Amino acid sequence: MGCTNSSPSSSKATIIKHNNNSHISDFVSVEPTSQNSKLVIPNTHNFQVIINEGDTLSDGKTFPKNPDFTGYLGINNSSTNGYLSVNSESNPGGVSVLDINFNANKKEWQITNSAAINFSLVGGTAYNCSGAVTPWNTIVSCEEHPIQNDVNNDGFSDNGWCVELDPLNKKVIGKLWALGNMSHENICIHPNNKTVYFGSDSNPGYLYKFIANQARDLKNGKLFVYQGNKSGLGKWILLKNETKAECNSTLQQSMQVGATIFNGVEDVEIGPDGNIYFAVKNEHCIYRLVDKEPLSGDNVNNCRTFAGNMSYAIKSNNGISEVPWGTGNDNLVFDKLGNLWVTQDGDNNYIWVIMKGHTQSYPKVKLFGISPFGAEPTGITFTPDNRFMFLSIQHPAITNMQTVQYDAISKPASFNKDVTIVIGLKRNWN
């Protein structure tokens, strides 16, 4: 069994209490409707435009199209002063790093410096999709599409890797060959600073675990792939990743050892409970599994469906509606209260929030937002205090230019081109 099998067709209505707008996750669900020309978020919240496609960076380069993952790294863990790293899911790809801060006097986010990362030292990059902020203050940007050419003759396939970079100095550190070649989406790093979980957004796709030889150094280590049930027990199978040929052949090796096939692993995250959560886009659900021994290749316990493939009772200001989860669950991120935020690339391109304590039998699901017509929401990241979250609005319809919304600092915004924004409670700008 798994999320591709039958499950309850609807949920029981769960009344979710609110706490006087004390946290970004405290809101009444928006009305579940189809996309229109506006960004739809709760009326308790507001947004500010950070940067638009085509804007000029401080180094003279241009902010590229298809922004995706937004990795916020606070200086000394600051929630108002840091670096925002934004991926570009295009070919050639790229990463723009913005020095940003929240001006407490003006009540607005400001960019003080910005630059595009130069990836020439690693032969360029392509289709930079999701990624990670590491505990050691670097960014990992992940290439979504493996390209099997070897134009620079270094022995590695040109694309399909995780790439580490330094946002402070705005320089590339290197490609992480030992994590294997595949359709990388993101990585998530265990608090032990050695264990990394990720998946391949392909069909067949697979779930992986990497254990670094040294903490905070992902250049070398052991690579495992999941083999087992989608509802029950499993185990980690060791793959080869020491030679260039072995690093290039991760997907082929996974097939040869009989690893469990998942149809498009998107985001993988470690929950506050220590369990592993991963979205499988074309199976329309999120799985959860227990890996009790993150520093070994031992057995995996209790893989099962956590959310998806059913309808949920959504309570908006207009009453309760049964809303299908639909297709395309994509990026995942936990807030510090343990709520799981889910962006959707499919159907209505919603932003869902699965509240702490949710189960499929007793669901606690809310609907936070609906992206503008033609667009998908991507790459949510939070400031450490959770007052703000950054995200990108990717490939909106040009016809949205006929509609104007005013953001938190009263600037007009038409969602007719790619944009990276920040969202928070309205009182944060007051």
CSV table of C-alpha atoms in Angstrom, one decimal:
chain,number,residue,atom,x,y,z
A,1,MET,CA,0.0,0.0,0.0
A,2,GLY,CA,1.0,3.6,-0.5
A,3,CYS,CA,-0.4,6.9,-1.5
A,4,THR,CA,-1.3,5.5,-4.9
A,5,ASN,CA,-3.8,3.2,-3.3
A,6,SER,CA,-7.3,4.1,-2.2
A,7,SER,CA,-7.7,6.2,0.9
A,8,PRO,CA,-10.7,8.1,2.5
A,9,SER,CA,-12.4,10.3,-0.1
A,10,SER,CA,-13.0,13.1,2.4
A,11,SER,CA,-11.9,14.3,5.8
A,12,LYS,CA,-13.7,15.1,9.0
A,13,ALA,CA,-14.1,18.8,9.6
A,14,THR,CA,-11.5,19.9,12.1
A,15,ILE,CA,-11.9,23.3,13.7
A,16,ILE,CA,-8.5,24.9,14.0
A,17,LYS,CA,-8.2,27.6,16.7
A,18,HIS,CA,-6.3,30.8,16.2
A,19,ASN,CA,-4.1,32.8,18.6
A,20,ASN,CA,-4.6,36.4,17.8
A,21,ASN,CA,-2.3,36.4,14.8
A,22,SER,CA,0.8,35.6,16.9
A,23,HIS,CA,2.5,33.4,14.3
A,24,ILE,CA,2.7,33.4,10.5
A,25,SER,CA,0.8,30.1,10.5
A,26,ASP,CA,-2.2,31.6,12.4
A,27,PHE,CA,-4.8,32.5,9.7
A,28,VAL,CA,-8.2,31.6,8.4
A,29,SER,CA,-8.0,29.6,5.2
A,30,VAL,CA,-8.6,31.5,2.0
A,31,GLU,CA,-11.6,30.6,-0.1
A,32,PRO,CA,-10.6,27.6,-2.3
A,33,THR,CA,-11.0,28.8,-5.9
A,34,SER,CA,-9.3,28.6,-9.2
A,35,GLN,CA,-6.4,30.9,-10.0
A,36,ASN,CA,-7.0,34.5,-11.1
A,37,SER,CA,-4.8,37.4,-11.9
A,38,LYS,CA,-4.1,38.2,-8.2
A,39,LEU,CA,-1.9,36.6,-5.5
A,40,VAL,CA,-4.5,35.4,-3.0
A,41,ILE,CA,-3.4,35.2,0.7
A,42,PRO,CA,-5.3,35.6,4.0
A,43,ASN,CA,-6.4,39.1,4.8
A,44,THR,CA,-4.4,39.0,8.0
A,45,HIS,CA,-1.2,38.9,5.9
A,46,ASN,CA,0.5,41.0,3.3
A,47,PHE,CA,3.4,40.7,0.8
A,48,GLN,CA,6.3,42.9,-0.4
A,49,VAL,CA,8.0,42.5,-3.7
A,50,ILE,CA,11.7,41.9,-3.2
A,51,ILE,CA,12.9,41.6,-6.8
A,52,ASN,CA,11.4,41.1,-10.3
A,53,GLU,CA,12.7,39.2,-13.3
A,54,GLY,CA,14.8,41.7,-15.4
A,55,ASP,CA,15.9,43.9,-12.4
A,56,THR,CA,19.5,44.9,-12.5
A,57,LEU,CA,21.8,43.5,-9.8
A,58,SER,CA,24.6,45.5,-8.2
A,59,ASP,CA,27.2,43.7,-10.3
A,60,GLY,CA,25.4,44.8,-13.5
A,61,LYS,CA,23.9,41.4,-14.2
A,62,THR,CA,20.2,40.8,-14.6
A,63,PHE,CA,17.9,38.9,-12.2
A,64,PRO,CA,17.0,35.9,-14.4
A,65,LYS,CA,13.7,34.2,-15.1
A,66,ASN,CA,12.2,31.2,-13.4
A,67,PRO,CA,13.2,32.0,-9.8
A,68,ASP,CA,12.8,29.1,-7.5
A,69,PHE,CA,14.4,28.2,-4.1
A,70,THR,CA,14.9,31.1,-1.8
A,71,GLY,CA,17.5,30.4,0.9
A,72,TYR,CA,17.5,32.9,3.7
A,73,LEU,CA,20.7,32.9,5.8
A,74,GLY,CA,20.6,35.4,8.7
A,75,ILE,CA,23.9,37.1,9.7
A,76,ASN,CA,24.4,35.8,13.3
A,77,ASN,CA,21.0,34.1,13.0
A,78,SER,CA,19.4,37.5,12.5
A,79,SER,CA,15.8,37.6,11.2
A,80,THR,CA,16.2,41.1,9.8
A,81,ASN,CA,19.7,41.1,8.3
A,82,GLY,CA,21.1,38.5,6.0
A,83,TYR,CA,21.5,37.0,2.6
A,84,LEU,CA,18.8,35.7,0.3
A,85,SER,CA,20.0,33.2,-2.3
A,86,VAL,CA,17.5,32.7,-5.2
A,87,ASN,CA,17.9,29.9,-7.7
A,88,SER,CA,17.1,30.2,-11.4
A,89,GLU,CA,15.4,27.2,-12.9
A,90,SER,CA,16.6,27.8,-16.5
A,91,ASN,CA,19.4,26.7,-18.8
A,92,PRO,CA,21.9,28.1,-18.3
A,93,GLY,CA,20.9,28.3,-14.7
A,94,GLY,CA,22.1,30.5,-12.0
A,95,VAL,CA,21.9,31.8,-8.4
A,96,SER,CA,21.5,35.4,-7.4
A,97,VAL,CA,22.5,36.4,-3.9
A,98,LEU,CA,20.9,39.5,-2.3
A,99,ASP,CA,22.1,41.3,0.8
A,100,ILE,CA,18.8,42.2,2.4
A,101,ASN,CA,17.6,43.8,5.7
A,102,PHE,CA,14.4,44.9,7.2
A,103,ASN,CA,14.5,48.6,7.9
A,104,ALA,CA,12.7,49.0,11.2
A,105,ASN,CA,12.2,52.7,10.7
A,106,LYS,CA,10.8,52.5,7.2
A,107,LYS,CA,9.1,49.1,7.8
A,108,GLU,CA,10.3,47.6,4.6
A,109,TRP,CA,12.7,45.0,3.2
A,110,GLN,CA,15.7,46.5,1.3
A,111,ILE,CA,18.4,45.1,-0.9
A,112,THR,CA,21.8,46.7,-0.2
A,113,ASN,CA,23.9,44.6,-2.5
A,114,SER,CA,23.3,41.8,-5.1
A,115,ALA,CA,25.3,39.7,-7.4
A,116,ALA,CA,25.1,36.6,-9.6
A,117,ILE,CA,27.2,33.6,-8.7
A,118,ASN,CA,29.9,32.8,-11.3
A,119,PHE,CA,29.8,29.1,-11.9
A,120,SER,CA,32.5,28.9,-14.6
A,121,LEU,CA,34.8,27.2,-12.2
A,122,VAL,CA,32.5,24.2,-12.2
A,123,GLY,CA,31.6,24.2,-15.8
A,124,GLY,CA,28.4,26.2,-15.4
A,125,THR,CA,25.1,25.1,-13.9
A,126,ALA,CA,21.6,24.5,-15.3
A,127,TYR,CA,18.0,24.2,-14.0
A,128,ASN,CA,18.8,25.2,-10.4
A,129,CYS,CA,15.6,24.2,-8.7
A,130,SER,CA,15.4,23.8,-4.9
A,131,GLY,CA,18.3,23.5,-2.4
A,132,ALA,CA,19.2,24.0,1.2
A,133,VAL,CA,20.7,26.3,3.7
A,134,THR,CA,23.4,24.3,5.5
A,135,PRO,CA,24.1,24.5,9.3
A,136,TRP,CA,27.6,25.8,8.4
A,137,ASN,CA,26.2,28.9,6.6
A,138,THR,CA,26.5,27.9,3.0
A,139,ILE,CA,23.9,27.3,0.3
A,140,VAL,CA,23.4,24.1,-1.7
A,141,SER,CA,21.7,24.7,-5.1
A,142,CYS,CA,20.4,21.6,-6.9
A,143,GLU,CA,20.3,21.0,-10.6
A,144,GLU,CA,17.0,19.4,-11.6
A,145,HIS,CA,17.9,18.0,-15.0
A,146,PRO,CA,20.9,15.7,-15.6
A,147,ILE,CA,22.7,16.4,-18.8
A,148,GLN,CA,25.0,13.6,-19.8
A,149,ASN,CA,27.4,15.7,-21.9
A,150,ASP,CA,31.0,16.3,-20.7
A,151,VAL,CA,31.9,19.5,-22.4
A,152,ASN,CA,34.7,20.4,-20.1
A,153,ASN,CA,36.2,16.9,-20.2
A,154,ASP,CA,36.5,16.5,-16.4
A,155,GLY,CA,35.0,13.0,-16.5
A,156,PHE,CA,31.7,14.0,-14.8
A,157,SER,CA,28.4,14.6,-16.5
A,158,ASP,CA,27.9,18.3,-17.0
A,159,ASN,CA,24.6,18.7,-15.0
A,160,GLY,CA,22.5,16.9,-12.4
A,161,TRP,CA,24.5,17.7,-9.3
A,162,CYS,CA,24.2,19.5,-6.0
A,163,VAL,CA,26.4,22.7,-6.0
A,164,GLU,CA,27.6,24.4,-2.8
A,165,LEU,CA,28.3,28.1,-2.6
A,166,ASP,CA,29.3,30.8,-0.2
A,167,PRO,CA,26.6,33.6,0.0
A,168,LEU,CA,28.9,35.9,2.0
A,169,ASN,CA,31.6,36.1,-0.6
A,170,LYS,CA,29.2,35.2,-3.4
A,171,LYS,CA,31.4,32.5,-4.8
A,172,VAL,CA,30.9,28.8,-5.8
A,173,ILE,CA,32.6,26.2,-3.6
A,174,GLY,CA,32.1,23.2,-5.8
A,175,LYS,CA,29.8,20.5,-7.1
A,176,LEU,CA,29.1,17.7,-4.6
A,177,TRP,CA,29.9,14.7,-6.9
A,178,ALA,CA,29.5,12.0,-4.1
A,179,LEU,CA,25.8,12.8,-3.8
A,180,GLY,CA,25.3,11.3,-7.2
A,181,ASN,CA,24.0,12.4,-10.6
A,182,MET,CA,20.2,12.7,-10.9
A,183,SER,CA,17.3,15.1,-11.1
A,184,HIS,CA,18.1,16.8,-7.8
A,185,GLU,CA,15.5,18.9,-6.2
A,186,ASN,CA,16.7,19.7,-2.7
A,187,ILE,CA,18.7,18.2,0.2
A,188,CYS,CA,18.0,18.2,3.9
A,189,ILE,CA,20.7,17.9,6.5
A,190,HIS,CA,20.4,16.1,9.8
A,191,PRO,CA,21.5,17.9,13.0
A,192,ASN,CA,24.4,15.6,13.2
A,193,ASN,CA,25.9,17.6,10.2
A,194,LYS,CA,26.8,14.3,8.4
A,195,THR,CA,23.6,12.7,7.2
A,196,VAL,CA,21.7,14.1,4.2
A,197,TYR,CA,18.4,13.0,2.7
A,198,PHE,CA,17.2,13.8,-0.9
A,199,GLY,CA,15.4,12.3,-3.9
A,200,SER,CA,15.4,12.1,-7.6
A,201,ASP,CA,12.6,14.0,-9.4
A,202,SER,CA,12.3,11.4,-12.2
A,203,ASN,CA,10.3,8.3,-13.2
A,204,PRO,CA,11.8,6.0,-12.0
A,205,GLY,CA,12.8,8.2,-9.1
A,206,TYR,CA,14.3,7.1,-5.8
A,207,LEU,CA,14.9,8.2,-2.2
A,208,TYR,CA,18.5,8.5,-1.0
A,209,LYS,CA,20.6,8.9,2.2
A,210,PHE,CA,24.2,10.2,2.2
A,211,ILE,CA,26.5,9.9,5.2
A,212,ALA,CA,29.5,12.2,5.0
A,213,ASN,CA,32.9,11.0,6.2
A,214,GLN,CA,33.4,14.2,8.1
A,215,ALA,CA,30.9,16.6,9.6
A,216,ARG,CA,30.1,19.7,7.5
A,217,ASP,CA,31.9,18.3,4.5
A,218,LEU,CA,29.7,16.7,1.8
A,219,LYS,CA,32.5,16.0,-0.7
A,220,ASN,CA,33.0,12.4,0.4
A,221,GLY,CA,30.8,9.8,2.1
A,222,LYS,CA,28.6,6.7,1.6
A,223,LEU,CA,25.5,6.9,-0.6
A,224,PHE,CA,22.4,4.7,0.1
A,225,VAL,CA,19.1,4.2,-1.7
A,226,TYR,CA,15.8,3.1,-0.1
A,227,GLN,CA,14.4,-0.3,-0.8
A,228,GLY,CA,11.2,-1.5,0.8
A,229,ASN,CA,7.5,-0.9,1.2
A,230,LYS,CA,5.6,2.3,0.8
A,231,SER,CA,3.6,1.3,3.8
A,232,GLY,CA,5.8,-0.7,6.2
A,233,LEU,CA,9.4,-1.6,6.6
A,234,GLY,CA,12.4,-0.9,4.4
A,235,LYS,CA,16.2,-0.7,4.3
A,236,TRP,CA,19.1,1.3,2.9
A,237,ILE,CA,21.1,-0.2,0.1
A,238,LEU,CA,24.7,0.9,-0.4
A,239,LEU,CA,25.6,2.3,-3.8
A,240,LYS,CA,29.0,3.0,-5.3
A,241,ASN,CA,30.1,6.7,-5.5
A,242,GLU,CA,33.9,6.8,-5.4
A,243,THR,CA,34.9,7.0,-9.1
A,244,LYS,CA,33.7,9.4,-11.6
A,245,ALA,CA,31.9,6.7,-13.5
A,246,GLU,CA,30.1,5.6,-10.3
A,247,CYS,CA,29.0,9.1,-9.5
A,248,ASN,CA,27.6,9.5,-13.0
A,249,SER,CA,25.6,6.3,-12.8
A,250,THR,CA,23.5,6.7,-9.6
A,251,LEU,CA,20.1,6.1,-11.3
A,252,GLN,CA,21.4,3.1,-13.2
A,253,GLN,CA,22.8,1.6,-10.0
A,254,SER,CA,19.5,2.3,-8.1
A,255,MET,CA,17.6,0.3,-10.7
A,256,GLN,CA,20.1,-2.5,-10.7
A,257,VAL,CA,19.8,-3.1,-6.9
A,258,GLY,CA,16.0,-3.1,-7.0
A,259,ALA,CA,15.4,0.2,-5.2
A,260,THR,CA,11.9,1.3,-4.5
A,261,ILE,CA,10.5,3.4,-7.4
A,262,PHE,CA,8.8,6.7,-6.5
A,263,ASN,CA,7.3,8.7,-9.4
A,264,GLY,CA,9.0,12.1,-8.9
A,265,VAL,CA,10.5,12.7,-5.5
A,266,GLU,CA,10.3,16.5,-5.0
A,267,ASP,CA,11.2,17.8,-1.6
A,268,VAL,CA,12.6,15.9,1.4
A,269,GLU,CA,12.6,17.4,4.9
A,270,ILE,CA,13.3,16.3,8.4
A,271,GLY,CA,10.4,17.0,10.7
A,272,PRO,CA,10.7,18.3,14.3
A,273,ASP,CA,9.9,14.7,15.3
A,274,GLY,CA,13.0,13.5,13.6
A,275,ASN,CA,11.1,11.6,10.9
A,276,ILE,CA,11.7,12.0,7.2
A,277,TYR,CA,9.0,13.6,5.1
A,278,PHE,CA,9.1,13.5,1.3
A,279,ALA,CA,6.7,14.7,-1.4
A,280,VAL,CA,6.2,12.5,-4.4
A,281,LYS,CA,4.8,14.8,-7.1
A,282,ASN,CA,3.2,12.3,-9.5
A,283,GLU,CA,1.8,10.0,-6.7
A,284,HIS,CA,0.0,13.1,-5.3
A,285,CYS,CA,1.1,12.6,-1.7
A,286,ILE,CA,3.6,13.1,1.0
A,287,TYR,CA,5.3,10.1,2.7
A,288,ARG,CA,6.8,9.8,6.2
A,289,LEU,CA,9.3,7.3,7.4
A,290,VAL,CA,11.3,6.6,10.5
A,291,ASP,CA,15.1,6.3,10.2
A,292,LYS,CA,16.2,5.5,13.7
A,293,GLU,CA,19.9,5.2,12.8
A,294,PRO,CA,20.8,8.2,10.6
A,295,LEU,CA,24.5,7.3,10.9
A,296,SER,CA,24.2,3.8,9.5
A,297,GLY,CA,22.6,1.9,6.6
A,298,ASP,CA,20.3,0.0,8.9
A,299,ASN,CA,16.6,-0.7,8.5
A,300,VAL,CA,13.8,1.8,8.0
A,301,ASN,CA,10.7,1.7,10.0
A,302,ASN,CA,7.1,2.6,9.3
A,303,CYS,CA,7.1,4.2,5.8
A,304,ARG,CA,3.6,5.4,5.2
A,305,THR,CA,1.4,8.1,3.6
A,306,PHE,CA,1.3,11.3,5.7
A,307,ALA,CA,-0.9,13.5,3.5
A,308,GLY,CA,-2.5,13.6,0.1
A,309,ASN,CA,-4.8,11.6,-2.2
A,310,MET,CA,-8.0,12.7,-0.5
A,311,SER,CA,-10.1,15.7,0.1
A,312,TYR,CA,-9.8,17.9,3.2
A,313,ALA,CA,-12.3,20.0,5.0
A,314,ILE,CA,-11.2,23.6,4.6
A,315,LYS,CA,-12.8,26.2,6.8
A,316,SER,CA,-12.7,29.7,5.3
A,317,ASN,CA,-14.7,32.8,6.2
A,318,ASN,CA,-17.4,31.5,3.8
A,319,GLY,CA,-17.9,28.1,5.6
A,320,ILE,CA,-16.5,24.6,5.2
A,321,SER,CA,-15.6,23.1,1.8
A,322,GLU,CA,-14.4,19.7,0.9
A,323,VAL,CA,-11.3,20.4,-1.2
A,324,PRO,CA,-9.3,17.8,-3.1
A,325,TRP,CA,-5.6,17.7,-2.4
A,326,GLY,CA,-5.1,17.4,-6.1
A,327,THR,CA,-1.9,16.9,-8.1
A,328,GLY,CA,1.7,18.2,-7.8
A,329,ASN,CA,2.6,18.5,-4.2
A,330,ASP,CA,6.1,20.1,-4.5
A,331,ASN,CA,8.2,22.0,-2.1
A,332,LEU,CA,8.0,21.3,1.7
A,333,VAL,CA,9.2,23.4,4.6
A,334,PHE,CA,8.5,23.1,8.4
A,335,ASP,CA,8.0,26.2,10.5
A,336,LYS,CA,9.3,26.3,14.0
A,337,LEU,CA,5.9,25.3,15.5
A,338,GLY,CA,6.0,22.0,13.5
A,339,ASN,CA,3.5,23.0,10.8
A,340,LEU,CA,4.4,21.7,7.3
A,341,TRP,CA,4.0,24.2,4.4
A,342,VAL,CA,3.4,22.7,1.0
A,343,THR,CA,3.6,24.4,-2.4
A,344,GLN,CA,1.7,22.9,-5.3
A,345,ASP,CA,2.8,22.6,-8.9
A,346,GLY,CA,-0.4,21.3,-10.4
A,347,ASP,CA,-4.2,21.8,-10.3
A,348,ASN,CA,-4.8,25.2,-8.6
A,349,ASN,CA,-1.2,25.8,-7.5
A,350,TYR,CA,-2.2,26.2,-3.9
A,351,ILE,CA,0.0,26.8,-0.8
A,352,TRP,CA,-1.2,24.3,1.8
A,353,VAL,CA,-0.4,24.2,5.5
A,354,ILE,CA,-0.5,20.8,7.3
A,355,MET,CA,-0.8,21.7,11.0
A,356,LYS,CA,1.1,20.0,13.7
A,357,GLY,CA,-0.9,16.9,15.0
A,358,HIS,CA,-2.3,16.1,11.5
A,359,THR,CA,-3.1,12.5,10.6
A,360,GLN,CA,-5.0,11.1,7.6
A,361,SER,CA,-7.7,9.9,10.0
A,362,TYR,CA,-8.0,13.3,11.8
A,363,PRO,CA,-6.7,15.9,9.3
A,364,LYS,CA,-5.6,19.4,10.2
A,365,VAL,CA,-5.1,21.1,6.9
A,366,LYS,CA,-5.5,24.7,5.9
A,367,LEU,CA,-5.2,26.7,2.7
A,368,PHE,CA,-2.9,29.6,2.9
A,369,GLY,CA,-2.6,30.9,-0.7
A,370,ILE,CA,-3.3,30.7,-4.4
A,371,SER,CA,-0.7,31.8,-6.9
A,372,PRO,CA,-1.7,34.1,-9.7
A,373,PHE,CA,-2.9,32.7,-13.0
A,374,GLY,CA,-0.4,30.7,-14.9
A,375,ALA,CA,2.1,30.6,-12.0
A,376,GLU,CA,3.3,28.2,-9.3
A,377,PRO,CA,4.6,29.1,-5.9
A,378,THR,CA,8.1,27.9,-5.2
A,379,GLY,CA,10.9,27.8,-2.7
A,380,ILE,CA,9.5,28.9,0.7
A,381,THR,CA,12.1,29.8,3.4
A,382,PHE,CA,11.5,31.4,6.7
A,383,THR,CA,13.4,33.9,8.8
A,384,PRO,CA,14.6,32.3,12.0
A,385,ASP,CA,11.8,34.0,14.1
A,386,ASN,CA,9.2,33.0,11.5
A,387,ARG,CA,7.9,36.5,11.2
A,388,PHE,CA,8.5,36.4,7.4
A,389,MET,CA,8.7,33.9,4.7
A,390,PHE,CA,10.3,34.3,1.3
A,391,LEU,CA,9.1,32.6,-1.9
A,392,SER,CA,9.1,33.0,-5.6
A,393,ILE,CA,6.2,33.2,-8.1
A,394,GLN,CA,7.3,31.4,-11.2
A,395,HIS,CA,6.1,31.8,-14.8
A,396,PRO,CA,2.8,33.8,-14.2
A,397,ALA,CA,0.7,34.7,-17.2
A,398,ILE,CA,1.5,38.0,-19.0
A,399,THR,CA,-2.2,38.8,-19.0
A,400,ASN,CA,-2.0,39.4,-15.2
A,401,MET,CA,-0.6,42.8,-16.0
A,402,GLN,CA,-4.1,44.1,-16.3
A,403,THR,CA,-4.5,43.7,-12.5
A,404,VAL,CA,-2.7,45.8,-10.0
A,405,GLN,CA,-2.2,44.9,-6.3
A,406,TYR,CA,-0.5,47.1,-3.8
A,407,ASP,CA,2.1,45.5,-1.6
A,408,ALA,CA,2.9,46.2,2.1
A,409,ILE,CA,4.8,49.3,1.3
A,410,SER,CA,2.1,50.6,-1.1
A,411,LYS,CA,4.0,49.9,-4.3
A,412,PRO,CA,1.9,48.6,-7.2
A,413,ALA,CA,2.5,45.0,-8.2
A,414,SER,CA,1.2,43.1,-11.3
A,415,PHE,CA,2.0,39.5,-11.3
A,416,ASN,CA,2.8,39.2,-15.0
A,417,LYS,CA,6.4,38.2,-14.7
A,418,ASP,CA,8.6,36.2,-12.4
A,419,VAL,CA,9.1,37.7,-9.0
A,420,THR,CA,10.5,36.9,-5.5
A,421,ILE,CA,8.4,38.2,-2.6
A,422,VAL,CA,8.3,38.2,1.2
A,423,ILE,CA,5.0,37.5,3.1
A,424,GLY,CA,4.2,38.2,6.8
A,425,LEU,CA,1.5,39.3,9.1
A,426,LYS,CA,0.3,42.8,8.3
A,427,ARG,CA,1.3,44.1,11.7
A,428,ASN,CA,5.0,43.4,10.7
A,429,TRP,CA,4.8,46.4,8.4
A,430,ASN,CA,2.7,48.7,10.6
